[in-house]
Structures are given as C-alpha cells and as structure tokens.
mmCIF file of C-alpha atoms in Angstrom:
data_model
loop_
_atom_site.group_PDB
_atom_site.id
_atom_site.type_symbol
_atom_site.label_atom_id
_atom_site.label_comp_id
_atom_site.label_asym_id
_atom_site.label_seq_id
_atom_site.Cartn_x
_atom_site.Cartn_y
_atom_site.Cartn_z
ATOM 1 C CA MET A 1 0.055 -0.084 -0.219
ATOM 2 C CA GLU A 2 1.321 3.083 -1.233
ATOM 3 C CA LYS A 3 1.853 5.885 1.271
ATOM 4 C CA LYS A 4 0.005 9.267 0.587
ATOM 5 C CA PRO A 5 2.703 12.214 0.309
ATOM 6 C CA HIS A 6 2.603 14.504 2.956
ATOM 7 C CA PHE A 7 3.260 18.230 3.166
ATOM 8 C CA VAL A 8 5.945 19.252 5.795
ATOM 9 C CA ARG A 9 5.203 22.860 7.215
ATOM 10 C CA LYS A 10 8.888 24.721 7.477
ATOM 11 C CA LYS A 11 9.236 26.372 10.650
ATOM 12 C CA PHE A 12 11.379 29.490 11.037
ATOM 13 C CA LEU A 13 14.057 29.318 13.392
ATOM 14 C CA PRO A 14 14.085 32.098 16.068
ATOM 15 C CA ARG A 15 17.848 33.424 14.888
ATOM 16 C CA GLU A 16 16.389 33.253 11.330
ATOM 17 C CA VAL A 17 13.479 35.377 12.334
ATOM 18 C CA SER A 18 15.447 37.731 14.378
ATOM 19 C CA SER A 19 17.909 37.872 11.337
ATOM 20 C CA ILE A 20 14.989 38.731 8.794
ATOM 21 C CA SER A 21 13.759 41.596 11.547
ATOM 22 C CA LEU A 22 16.836 43.008 11.881
ATOM 23 C CA ALA A 23 17.536 43.311 8.075
ATOM 24 C CA LEU A 24 14.381 45.083 7.641
ATOM 25 C CA LEU A 25 14.612 47.341 10.594
ATOM 26 C CA LEU A 26 17.956 48.634 9.378
ATOM 27 C CA VAL A 27 16.355 49.304 5.847
ATOM 28 C CA ALA A 28 13.883 50.885 7.425
ATOM 29 C CA VAL A 29 16.284 53.088 9.221
ATOM 30 C CA LEU A 30 18.422 53.964 6.189
ATOM 31 C CA LEU A 31 15.818 54.835 4.259
ATOM 32 C CA LEU A 32 14.445 57.356 7.295
ATOM 33 C CA ASN A 33 18.111 58.681 7.367
ATOM 34 C CA VAL A 34 17.712 59.575 3.583
ATOM 35 C CA LEU A 35 13.899 61.135 4.127
ATOM 36 C CA LEU A 36 15.514 63.111 6.728
ATOM 37 C CA TYR A 37 18.654 64.514 4.951
ATOM 38 C CA PHE A 38 16.615 65.789 1.977
ATOM 39 C CA TYR A 39 14.047 66.868 4.255
ATOM 40 C CA LEU A 40 16.553 68.891 6.544
ATOM 41 C CA ASN A 41 18.806 69.888 3.491
ATOM 42 C CA LYS A 42 15.755 71.814 2.172
ATOM 43 C CA PHE A 43 14.918 73.282 5.859
ATOM 44 C CA TYR A 44 18.183 74.749 6.459
ATOM 45 C CA ASN A 45 17.792 76.704 3.241
ATOM 46 C CA SER A 46 14.477 77.972 3.813
ATOM 47 C CA LEU A 47 16.334 79.091 7.160
ATOM 48 C CA GLY A 48 18.980 80.771 5.294
ATOM 49 C CA HIS A 49 21.949 78.080 5.709
ATOM 50 C CA THR A 50 22.835 80.097 2.726
ATOM 51 C CA GLU A 51 23.197 83.865 3.433
ATOM 52 C CA THR A 52 21.871 84.786 -0.161
ATOM 53 C CA ASP A 53 18.394 84.497 -1.330
ATOM 54 C CA PRO A 54 17.629 83.930 -4.490
ATOM 55 C CA SER A 55 14.340 86.039 -4.573
ATOM 56 C CA LEU A 56 15.943 88.581 -3.449
ATOM 57 C CA CYS A 57 16.817 91.645 -6.099
ATOM 58 C CA PRO A 58 19.975 93.450 -7.183
ATOM 59 C CA PHE A 59 21.486 95.934 -4.752
ATOM 60 C CA GLY A 60 19.146 98.898 -4.602
ATOM 61 C CA HIS A 61 16.496 97.239 -5.652
ATOM 62 C CA PHE A 62 13.051 95.208 -4.473
ATOM 63 C CA LYS A 63 9.869 93.360 -5.156
ATOM 64 C CA LEU A 64 6.928 92.939 -3.172
ATOM 65 C CA GLY A 65 4.066 90.241 -2.788
ATOM 66 C CA SER A 66 3.234 88.310 -5.913
ATOM 67 C CA VAL A 67 5.380 90.796 -8.313
ATOM 68 C CA LYS A 68 7.723 89.361 -10.641
ATOM 69 C CA ASN A 69 9.815 92.133 -11.696
ATOM 70 C CA CYS A 70 12.259 94.466 -9.540
ATOM 71 C CA SER A 71 11.711 97.913 -8.498
ATOM 72 C CA PRO A 72 14.381 100.555 -7.685
ATOM 73 C CA TRP A 73 13.928 101.628 -4.119
ATOM 74 C CA LEU A 74 11.829 104.322 -4.042
ATOM 75 C CA SER A 75 13.081 107.772 -3.970
ATOM 76 C CA CYS A 76 11.823 110.979 -1.653
ATOM 77 C CA GLU A 77 9.460 112.291 -4.387
ATOM 78 C CA ALA A 78 8.086 108.844 -5.163
ATOM 79 C CA ILE A 79 7.477 108.029 -1.209
ATOM 80 C CA ASN A 80 5.740 111.547 -0.891
ATOM 81 C CA ARG A 81 3.697 111.160 -3.927
ATOM 82 C CA GLU A 82 2.633 107.220 -3.684
ATOM 83 C CA VAL A 83 2.912 106.435 0.015
ATOM 84 C CA ARG A 84 0.069 106.856 1.782
ATOM 85 C CA LYS A 85 -0.142 106.732 5.775
ATOM 86 C CA LEU A 86 -3.046 104.604 7.302
ATOM 87 C CA LYS A 87 -2.337 104.996 11.305
ATOM 88 C CA CYS A 88 0.682 105.151 13.576
ATOM 89 C CA VAL A 89 1.059 101.582 14.963
ATOM 90 C CA GLY A 90 4.051 102.422 17.166
ATOM 91 C CA GLU A 91 6.767 104.838 18.525
ATOM 92 C CA GLY A 92 10.523 104.486 20.233
ATOM 93 C CA ALA A 93 12.761 106.985 20.883
ATOM 94 C CA VAL A 94 14.219 107.554 17.453
ATOM 95 C CA LYS A 95 11.410 107.109 15.560
ATOM 96 C CA LYS A 96 7.526 106.511 14.998
ATOM 97 C CA VAL A 97 6.202 103.858 12.806
ATOM 98 C CA PHE A 98 3.367 104.029 10.249
ATOM 99 C CA LEU A 99 1.393 101.295 8.403
ATOM 100 C CA SER A 100 1.014 102.565 5.072
ATOM 101 C CA GLU A 101 -0.042 101.621 1.725
ATOM 102 C CA TRP A 102 1.706 101.681 -1.967
ATOM 103 C CA LYS A 103 0.242 100.522 -4.738
ATOM 104 C CA GLU A 104 -2.561 98.594 -3.046
ATOM 105 C CA ASN A 105 0.461 96.903 -0.887
ATOM 106 C CA LYS A 106 0.668 97.629 3.066
ATOM 107 C CA VAL A 107 4.014 98.945 3.878
ATOM 108 C CA VAL A 108 5.567 99.929 6.647
ATOM 109 C CA LEU A 109 7.090 103.911 6.953
ATOM 110 C CA SER A 110 9.379 105.012 9.615
ATOM 111 C CA GLN A 111 9.798 108.670 10.510
ATOM 112 C CA LEU A 112 12.499 110.332 12.864
ATOM 113 C CA THR A 113 10.976 112.060 15.764
ATOM 114 C CA ASN A 114 14.100 113.251 17.619
ATOM 115 C CA SER A 115 16.277 115.531 15.750
ATOM 116 C CA GLU A 116 19.086 114.783 18.376
ATOM 117 C CA LEU A 117 19.342 111.000 17.862
ATOM 118 C CA LYS A 118 19.101 111.367 13.811
ATOM 119 C CA GLU A 119 22.590 110.164 13.508
ATOM 120 C CA ASP A 120 21.162 106.954 15.106
ATOM 121 C CA PHE A 121 18.626 106.841 12.556
ATOM 122 C CA LEU A 122 20.842 107.601 9.614
ATOM 123 C CA HIS A 123 23.082 104.907 10.982
ATOM 124 C CA GLY A 124 20.162 102.378 11.175
ATOM 125 C CA LEU A 125 19.215 103.285 7.658
ATOM 126 C CA LYS A 126 22.963 102.336 6.310
ATOM 127 C CA MET A 127 22.968 99.119 8.035
ATOM 128 C CA LEU A 128 19.747 98.151 6.429
ATOM 129 C CA LYS A 129 21.117 98.720 3.204
ATOM 130 C CA ALA A 130 24.046 96.858 3.717
ATOM 131 C CA LEU A 131 22.775 94.130 5.142
ATOM 132 C CA GLN A 132 19.968 93.079 2.869
ATOM 133 C CA SER A 133 19.187 89.383 2.793
ATOM 134 C CA LYS A 134 17.310 86.799 3.987
ATOM 135 C CA HIS A 135 17.684 87.548 8.040
ATOM 136 C CA VAL A 136 16.767 91.227 7.617
ATOM 137 C CA VAL A 137 13.237 93.233 6.550
ATOM 138 C CA ARG A 138 13.501 94.260 3.438
ATOM 139 C CA LEU A 139 13.637 97.666 2.167
ATOM 140 C CA LEU A 140 11.825 99.205 0.254
ATOM 141 C CA GLY A 141 12.691 102.765 -0.052
ATOM 142 C CA TYR A 142 14.342 105.871 1.917
ATOM 143 C CA CYS A 143 14.435 109.709 2.090
ATOM 144 C CA GLU A 144 17.294 111.157 3.997
ATOM 145 C CA GLN A 145 16.468 114.686 3.661
ATOM 146 C CA GLN A 146 12.904 113.885 5.448
ATOM 147 C CA PHE A 147 14.236 110.874 7.703
ATOM 148 C CA THR A 148 12.026 108.759 6.117
ATOM 149 C CA ILE A 149 12.263 104.661 5.764
ATOM 150 C CA LEU A 150 9.921 102.681 3.821
ATOM 151 C CA THR A 151 9.849 98.675 4.786
ATOM 152 C CA GLU A 152 8.270 95.925 4.103
ATOM 153 C CA TYR A 153 5.337 95.072 6.116
ATOM 154 C CA HIS A 154 4.814 91.863 8.246
ATOM 155 C CA PRO A 155 1.365 91.655 9.681
ATOM 156 C CA LEU A 156 2.209 89.542 12.486
ATOM 157 C CA GLY A 157 4.450 92.048 14.080
ATOM 158 C CA SER A 158 7.003 91.614 16.338
ATOM 159 C CA LEU A 159 8.168 88.624 18.446
ATOM 160 C CA ARG A 160 6.714 90.175 21.645
ATOM 161 C CA GLY A 161 3.442 88.899 20.240
ATOM 162 C CA LEU A 162 4.499 85.694 19.763
ATOM 163 C CA ASN A 163 2.562 83.123 22.381
ATOM 164 C CA GLU A 164 -0.585 85.397 21.480
ATOM 165 C CA THR A 165 -0.045 84.704 17.679
ATOM 166 C CA LEU A 166 0.127 81.174 19.082
ATOM 167 C CA HIS A 167 -3.223 81.045 20.990
ATOM 168 C CA ILE A 168 -4.968 82.126 17.276
ATOM 169 C CA HIS A 169 -6.720 79.268 15.980
ATOM 170 C CA LYS A 170 -5.073 79.712 12.483
ATOM 171 C CA TYR A 171 -1.556 79.370 14.107
ATOM 172 C CA LYS A 172 -2.221 76.795 16.843
ATOM 173 C CA SER A 173 -0.784 73.947 14.619
ATOM 174 C CA MET A 174 2.527 75.975 14.750
ATOM 175 C CA ASN A 175 2.694 76.359 18.683
ATOM 176 C CA THR A 176 4.993 72.423 18.896
ATOM 177 C CA TRP A 177 8.746 72.207 19.911
ATOM 178 C CA HIS A 178 9.263 71.462 16.201
ATOM 179 C CA HIS A 179 8.426 74.950 15.125
ATOM 180 C CA ARG A 180 9.474 76.853 18.091
ATOM 181 C CA LEU A 181 12.908 75.159 17.660
ATOM 182 C CA MET A 182 12.680 76.291 14.600
ATOM 183 C CA LEU A 183 12.372 79.862 15.492
ATOM 184 C CA ALA A 184 15.198 79.856 17.760
ATOM 185 C CA ILE A 185 17.565 78.524 15.012
ATOM 186 C CA ASP A 186 16.371 81.399 12.843
ATOM 187 C CA TYR A 187 17.228 83.744 15.769
ATOM 188 C CA VAL A 188 20.743 82.158 16.176
ATOM 189 C CA SER A 189 21.098 82.743 12.202
ATOM 190 C CA VAL A 190 20.646 85.978 12.670
ATOM 191 C CA ILE A 191 22.833 86.698 15.215
ATOM 192 C CA HIS A 192 25.554 84.389 13.469
ATOM 193 C CA TYR A 193 25.123 86.874 10.136
ATOM 194 C CA LEU A 194 25.548 89.823 12.399
ATOM 195 C CA HIS A 195 28.615 88.479 13.720
ATOM 196 C CA SER A 196 30.002 87.442 9.914
ATOM 197 C CA SER A 197 28.320 90.208 8.036
ATOM 198 C CA PRO A 198 29.317 91.951 4.847
ATOM 199 C CA LEU A 199 30.848 94.730 7.157
ATOM 200 C CA GLY A 200 32.256 92.982 9.600
ATOM 201 C CA THR A 201 31.271 91.523 13.349
ATOM 202 C CA LEU A 202 28.209 93.534 14.076
ATOM 203 C CA VAL A 203 26.862 93.724 17.730
ATOM 204 C CA MET A 204 23.169 93.979 18.205
ATOM 205 C CA CYS A 205 23.866 96.813 21.295
ATOM 206 C CA ASP A 206 19.582 97.766 21.771
ATOM 207 C CA SER A 207 18.959 94.343 24.137
ATOM 208 C CA ASN A 208 19.424 95.262 27.127
ATOM 209 C CA ASP A 209 16.343 93.139 28.255
ATOM 210 C CA LEU A 210 14.532 90.293 26.809
ATOM 211 C CA ASP A 211 11.111 92.805 25.873
ATOM 212 C CA LYS A 212 13.513 95.248 24.221
ATOM 213 C CA VAL A 213 15.541 92.321 22.327
ATOM 214 C CA LEU A 214 11.983 90.620 21.171
ATOM 215 C CA SER A 215 10.954 94.170 19.848
ATOM 216 C CA GLN A 216 13.798 94.181 17.375
ATOM 217 C CA TYR A 217 12.875 90.936 15.419
ATOM 218 C CA LEU A 218 9.800 90.718 13.254
ATOM 219 C CA LEU A 219 7.694 87.237 12.939
ATOM 220 C CA THR A 220 6.746 86.578 9.485
ATOM 221 C CA SER A 221 3.143 85.048 8.127
ATOM 222 C CA ASP A 222 5.197 81.415 7.380
ATOM 223 C CA PHE A 223 6.732 81.893 11.127
ATOM 224 C CA HIS A 224 10.748 83.183 10.393
ATOM 225 C CA ILE A 225 12.344 85.613 11.846
ATOM 226 C CA LEU A 226 13.588 88.844 10.638
ATOM 227 C CA VAL A 227 16.042 91.544 12.463
ATOM 228 C CA ASN A 228 14.209 94.857 12.307
ATOM 229 C CA ASP A 229 15.622 97.573 13.800
ATOM 230 C CA LEU A 230 19.453 98.216 13.383
ATOM 231 C CA ASP A 231 19.802 101.549 14.694
ATOM 232 C CA ALA A 232 22.592 100.270 17.626
ATOM 233 C CA LEU A 233 25.120 98.085 15.389
ATOM 234 C CA PRO A 234 28.307 98.887 16.628
ATOM 235 C CA LEU A 235 31.362 97.091 14.943
ATOM 236 C CA VAL A 236 33.982 95.175 16.403
ATOM 237 C CA ASN A 237 37.441 95.560 14.582
ATOM 238 C CA ARG A 238 39.994 93.431 16.533
ATOM 239 C CA SER A 239 42.593 94.001 13.908
ATOM 240 C CA ALA A 240 42.819 97.584 15.034
ATOM 241 C CA SER A 241 41.910 96.922 18.505
ATOM 242 C CA ARG A 242 38.299 98.361 18.681
ATOM 243 C CA LEU A 243 35.755 96.717 20.477
ATOM 244 C CA VAL A 244 32.132 98.405 21.593
ATOM 245 C CA LYS A 245 30.168 99.949 24.564
ATOM 246 C CA CYS A 246 26.310 99.700 24.085
ATOM 247 C CA GLY A 247 25.626 103.511 24.927
ATOM 248 C CA HIS A 248 26.743 105.540 27.784
ATOM 249 C CA ARG A 249 25.038 104.927 30.772
ATOM 250 C CA GLU A 250 25.242 102.389 32.985
ATOM 251 C CA LEU A 251 23.470 98.812 32.448
ATOM 252 C CA GLN A 252 22.189 96.484 34.976
ATOM 253 C CA GLY A 253 20.582 93.183 35.425
ATOM 254 C CA GLU A 254 21.446 89.566 34.870
ATOM 255 C CA PHE A 255 20.074 89.870 31.279
ATOM 256 C CA VAL A 256 22.946 91.852 29.953
ATOM 257 C CA ALA A 257 26.429 90.118 30.057
ATOM 258 C CA PRO A 258 28.622 90.694 33.197
ATOM 259 C CA GLU A 259 31.504 92.363 30.929
ATOM 260 C CA GLN A 260 28.468 95.028 30.306
ATOM 261 C CA ARG A 261 27.981 95.598 33.637
ATOM 262 C CA TRP A 262 30.161 98.237 36.037
ATOM 263 C CA PRO A 263 33.068 96.085 37.161
ATOM 264 C CA TYR A 264 34.121 98.858 40.464
ATOM 265 C CA GLY A 265 31.482 98.105 42.549
ATOM 266 C CA GLU A 266 28.875 100.567 44.181
ATOM 267 C CA ASP A 267 31.272 102.468 45.993
ATOM 268 C CA VAL A 268 32.693 104.051 43.037
ATOM 269 C CA PRO A 269 30.541 106.085 40.843
ATOM 270 C CA PHE A 270 29.831 105.249 36.988
ATOM 271 C CA GLU A 271 31.820 107.064 34.431
ATOM 272 C CA ASP A 272 31.343 106.083 30.977
ATOM 273 C CA ASP A 273 35.383 106.803 29.973
ATOM 274 C CA LEU A 274 36.367 104.129 32.687
ATOM 275 C CA MET A 275 33.659 101.380 31.694
ATOM 276 C CA PRO A 276 36.206 98.748 29.663
ATOM 277 C CA PRO A 277 34.298 98.154 26.332
ATOM 278 C CA TYR A 278 33.639 94.368 24.898
ATOM 279 C CA ASP A 279 32.817 92.457 22.173
ATOM 280 C CA GLU A 280 30.081 90.444 19.954
ATOM 281 C CA LYS A 281 29.990 87.754 22.892
ATOM 282 C CA THR A 282 27.594 89.782 24.556
ATOM 283 C CA ASP A 283 25.054 88.447 22.195
ATOM 284 C CA ILE A 284 26.021 85.197 22.916
ATOM 285 C CA TRP A 285 25.427 85.718 27.024
ATOM 286 C CA LYS A 286 21.657 86.434 25.761
ATOM 287 C CA ILE A 287 21.390 83.590 23.381
ATOM 288 C CA PRO A 288 19.691 81.062 26.401
ATOM 289 C CA ASP A 289 17.449 83.562 27.482
ATOM 290 C CA VAL A 290 15.574 84.321 24.204
ATOM 291 C CA SER A 291 15.523 81.083 23.212
ATOM 292 C CA ASN A 292 13.870 80.002 26.492
ATOM 293 C CA PHE A 293 11.072 82.423 25.301
ATOM 294 C CA LEU A 294 10.781 80.976 22.147
ATOM 295 C CA LEU A 295 10.801 77.512 22.921
ATOM 296 C CA GLY A 296 7.857 78.255 25.774
ATOM 297 C CA HIS A 297 6.140 75.478 27.672
ATOM 298 C CA VAL A 298 4.619 73.075 25.027
ATOM 299 C CA GLU A 299 4.887 69.528 24.871
ATOM 300 C CA GLY A 300 8.437 68.499 24.295
ATOM 301 C CA SER A 301 9.733 71.675 24.807
ATOM 302 C CA ASP A 302 11.684 70.278 28.358
ATOM 303 C CA ILE A 303 12.900 67.697 26.208
ATOM 304 C CA VAL A 304 15.045 69.882 23.761
ATOM 305 C CA ARG A 305 16.038 72.341 26.666
ATOM 306 C CA LEU A 306 18.139 69.214 28.101
ATOM 307 C CA HIS A 307 19.331 68.532 24.620
ATOM 308 C CA LEU A 308 20.839 72.439 24.720
ATOM 309 C CA PHE A 309 21.464 72.372 28.316
ATOM 310 C CA ASP A 310 25.404 72.164 27.615
ATOM 311 C CA ILE A 311 25.730 74.707 24.794
ATOM 312 C CA HIS A 312 23.742 77.353 26.818
ATOM 313 C CA GLY A 313 25.919 76.616 29.804
ATOM 314 C CA ALA A 314 28.604 77.381 27.573
ATOM 315 C CA CYS A 315 26.849 80.877 26.468
ATOM 316 C CA LYS A 316 26.348 81.800 30.142
ATOM 317 C CA LYS A 317 30.609 81.294 31.056
ATOM 318 C CA LYS A 318 31.506 84.803 32.854
ATOM 319 C CA ASP A 319 34.865 84.929 30.835
ATOM 320 C CA PRO A 320 33.667 85.865 27.228
ATOM 321 C CA ALA A 321 36.540 83.809 25.711
ATOM 322 C CA GLU A 322 35.274 80.686 26.979
ATOM 323 C CA ARG A 323 31.933 81.392 25.436
ATOM 324 C CA PRO A 324 30.950 79.462 21.864
ATOM 325 C CA SER A 325 30.498 81.603 18.785
ATOM 326 C CA ALA A 326 27.277 82.327 17.432
ATOM 327 C CA ARG A 327 28.425 79.379 14.593
ATOM 328 C CA GLU A 328 29.014 76.851 17.029
ATOM 329 C CA VAL A 329 25.609 77.507 18.800
ATOM 330 C CA LEU A 330 23.868 77.430 15.517
ATOM 331 C CA ASP A 331 25.812 74.239 14.649
ATOM 332 C CA THR A 332 24.278 72.273 17.888
ATOM 333 C CA TYR A 333 20.710 73.938 17.368
ATOM 334 C CA ARG A 334 20.777 72.260 14.091
ATOM 335 C CA LYS A 335 21.942 68.870 15.364
ATOM 336 C CA VAL A 336 19.913 68.616 18.209
ATOM 337 C CA LEU A 337 16.584 69.578 15.645
ATOM 338 C CA THR A 338 18.000 66.633 13.616
ATOM 339 C CA LEU A 339 18.325 64.074 16.588
ATOM 340 C CA LEU A 340 14.876 64.954 17.828
ATOM 341 C CA ILE A 341 12.966 64.555 14.318
ATOM 342 C CA ARG A 342 14.850 61.318 13.637
ATOM 343 C CA GLU A 343 13.685 60.460 17.158
ATOM 344 C CA ALA A 344 10.186 61.489 16.743
ATOM 345 C CA ALA A 345 10.100 59.712 13.308
ATOM 346 C CA MET A 346 11.334 56.131 14.534
ATOM 347 C CA PRO A 347 10.425 55.931 18.307
ATOM 348 C CA GLY A 348 12.523 53.124 20.352
ATOM 349 C CA THR A 349 14.623 52.328 17.077
ATOM 350 C CA ARG A 350 17.683 52.844 19.457
ATOM 351 C CA GLU A 351 16.343 50.059 21.820
ATOM 352 C CA MET A 352 15.353 47.545 19.161
ATOM 353 C CA LEU A 353 18.987 47.487 17.306
#
C-alpha cells in the first residue's frame, strides 16, 4: 500500500526571524535617514543656511508680494507721491512707525521723531541698506533729507507677540516644540549673520532686556524671524583693537552680560570713560534667555532644553573668551533638531537595535 505524500510545514528558527527583522529594520532606518537628509537640507536652506536669497533683487532694488519684476528703491519724490499713511502703529526713542499703503500693498513708513538722534537713524538706514538678506527686513525705499524709511509690512508684528499669535486658532498647529525650535534656530542664524556680516562683526546693542530684544525682530507670516531695528549695531574690529560699548549709561541686571556691567562696585560712581569696552560675545550670553522664551512651555520643549543644556551653559560662561561663537551655537541647535526629528520619526529604534 502506497503511502500518501504529506506536506511538511517549514518553520523558521528564532534566529532566522531575528535576522530578517533586523535586516528590515536597518533598511527602514536607512530610508528614514535618506528622507531626513533631504528634509533637513531643504529646511536649512529655508532658514538661511546660505546667506543669499535667490528671490532677492540686485542691490538697490526690491520686489513685493506677487510682483515678479524688481523695482528700484523708492526715492523721496516717489515716497511723497505714492505712499499713503494709514495709522501710527508704534513709537520709540528714535522714530515713529506708520502702517501705510503703496500701490495697494501694506508697507511700513518710519520717520525720525527726535532730531538729537538723527545719527542713530541714519546709522540704522546705512545698516539696512548694506545688510539686505534673508535675515533682514526688506527695504523698499528711503529719503535721507526727510529722515524717512520704507520697509516691508509683516502683519504678525514683533516677536513680543509670539505667544499671543500661537493662541490664535489659525496658528495653533504651529505651537509645537518643532516649530518653536525652528524659530530659535532662525534667531541664532540672525546673530551669526551679524557677527559675520559683509561689514564685519556687528554687535546687537539694543538688547538690554528680553522685551527690548524681542521688539527688534519681526515674525513673518510663514513663521520665520527677521531683524528689523538696526539703529544700534556697532562694529568690532579686532585688527584695529576696536571694541564696543552699548551706549553711555550704566547697564544693570542679569540679562546683560557680566562684562557690560560696571566692574568697580557700588562705592565707585559710574563713569563712561572708565567703563571697559567689550565684543560680540555679549550677544552669545543672551541667546539662552531668548531661546527659552521662543521654546515656550509646550509638550516636548523641556526635552529640547535638556539637549541644549550644555551649549547654553557654555553661553553663560563669565569669561567672554570661553563662550562659543554664534556659528558653534547654530551648529549645535541644528544637530539637536536633526536628532529629535529622527527620534520622533522612529521612537524606540535605538532599543530595537
């Protein structure tokens, strides 16, 4: 009697299963890293990883809104004829700011209010012209004779209103550790640009407290940061042994760097001539405080702070020479972003391997 053939079910050994799973996991990790590379490459470019912007016009020109062609900066005559003031939206020690209109586009018109500060106003205009880039608000025109500057309008206003903006229903989806860290990277990118600008090493002097710092920057509608106020940007020139002092009055408080404070104690009255000058590392001291505000208190922000703990500790070194450069801080921020995005995309990968 013939025996009927029977089928034998082949069973994989545990080792074979483990090998296949590991191979699939490694392929997945490889694909993830490729996708992450392209994503971050695109992201860094959008943050100004390159300092030039292909959408910018040649020097002395601008384009606004959906207009494709570049126009020359508006002259005194063009500003007087074509720009219409709508309302005053702000006033500082140096200038008054008006929401205005030019050819159906909202623009910002700034005018000097204190004739004693005209040198500060003209210095701000000089900086604005020379530093046009992805990091700086767009200049549309100016009139030196009338102490008037015309710039692009950003409806979200200054960084001071960030938290209020993120509570608006339209922008609630941006209120995440990821987008907030991107803003912090934007901010450090601006500092790095100023420290390595075409003019040399510039110090952001109008920054004696957090609120003042935030008022110097604009939040764009696509959630990027631009520096807006350039009235107080002195130049550090080490080859000529030229350092800077931010104003002629005594600075106090923990927000300003130690070297910006009067070093001779309360018993010695402040004298500007005796106050030692300093360099751009004062900006580095302030980075952790500004970033702490930008990160806010959302889910995941404490994890970001934990990863930035060491670099922020280095920023707060009492000796300016021991603080990192803006470039080093920026590189660290970007590495942290890459790491956290990778971990968020494949949680538990490290343990599985």
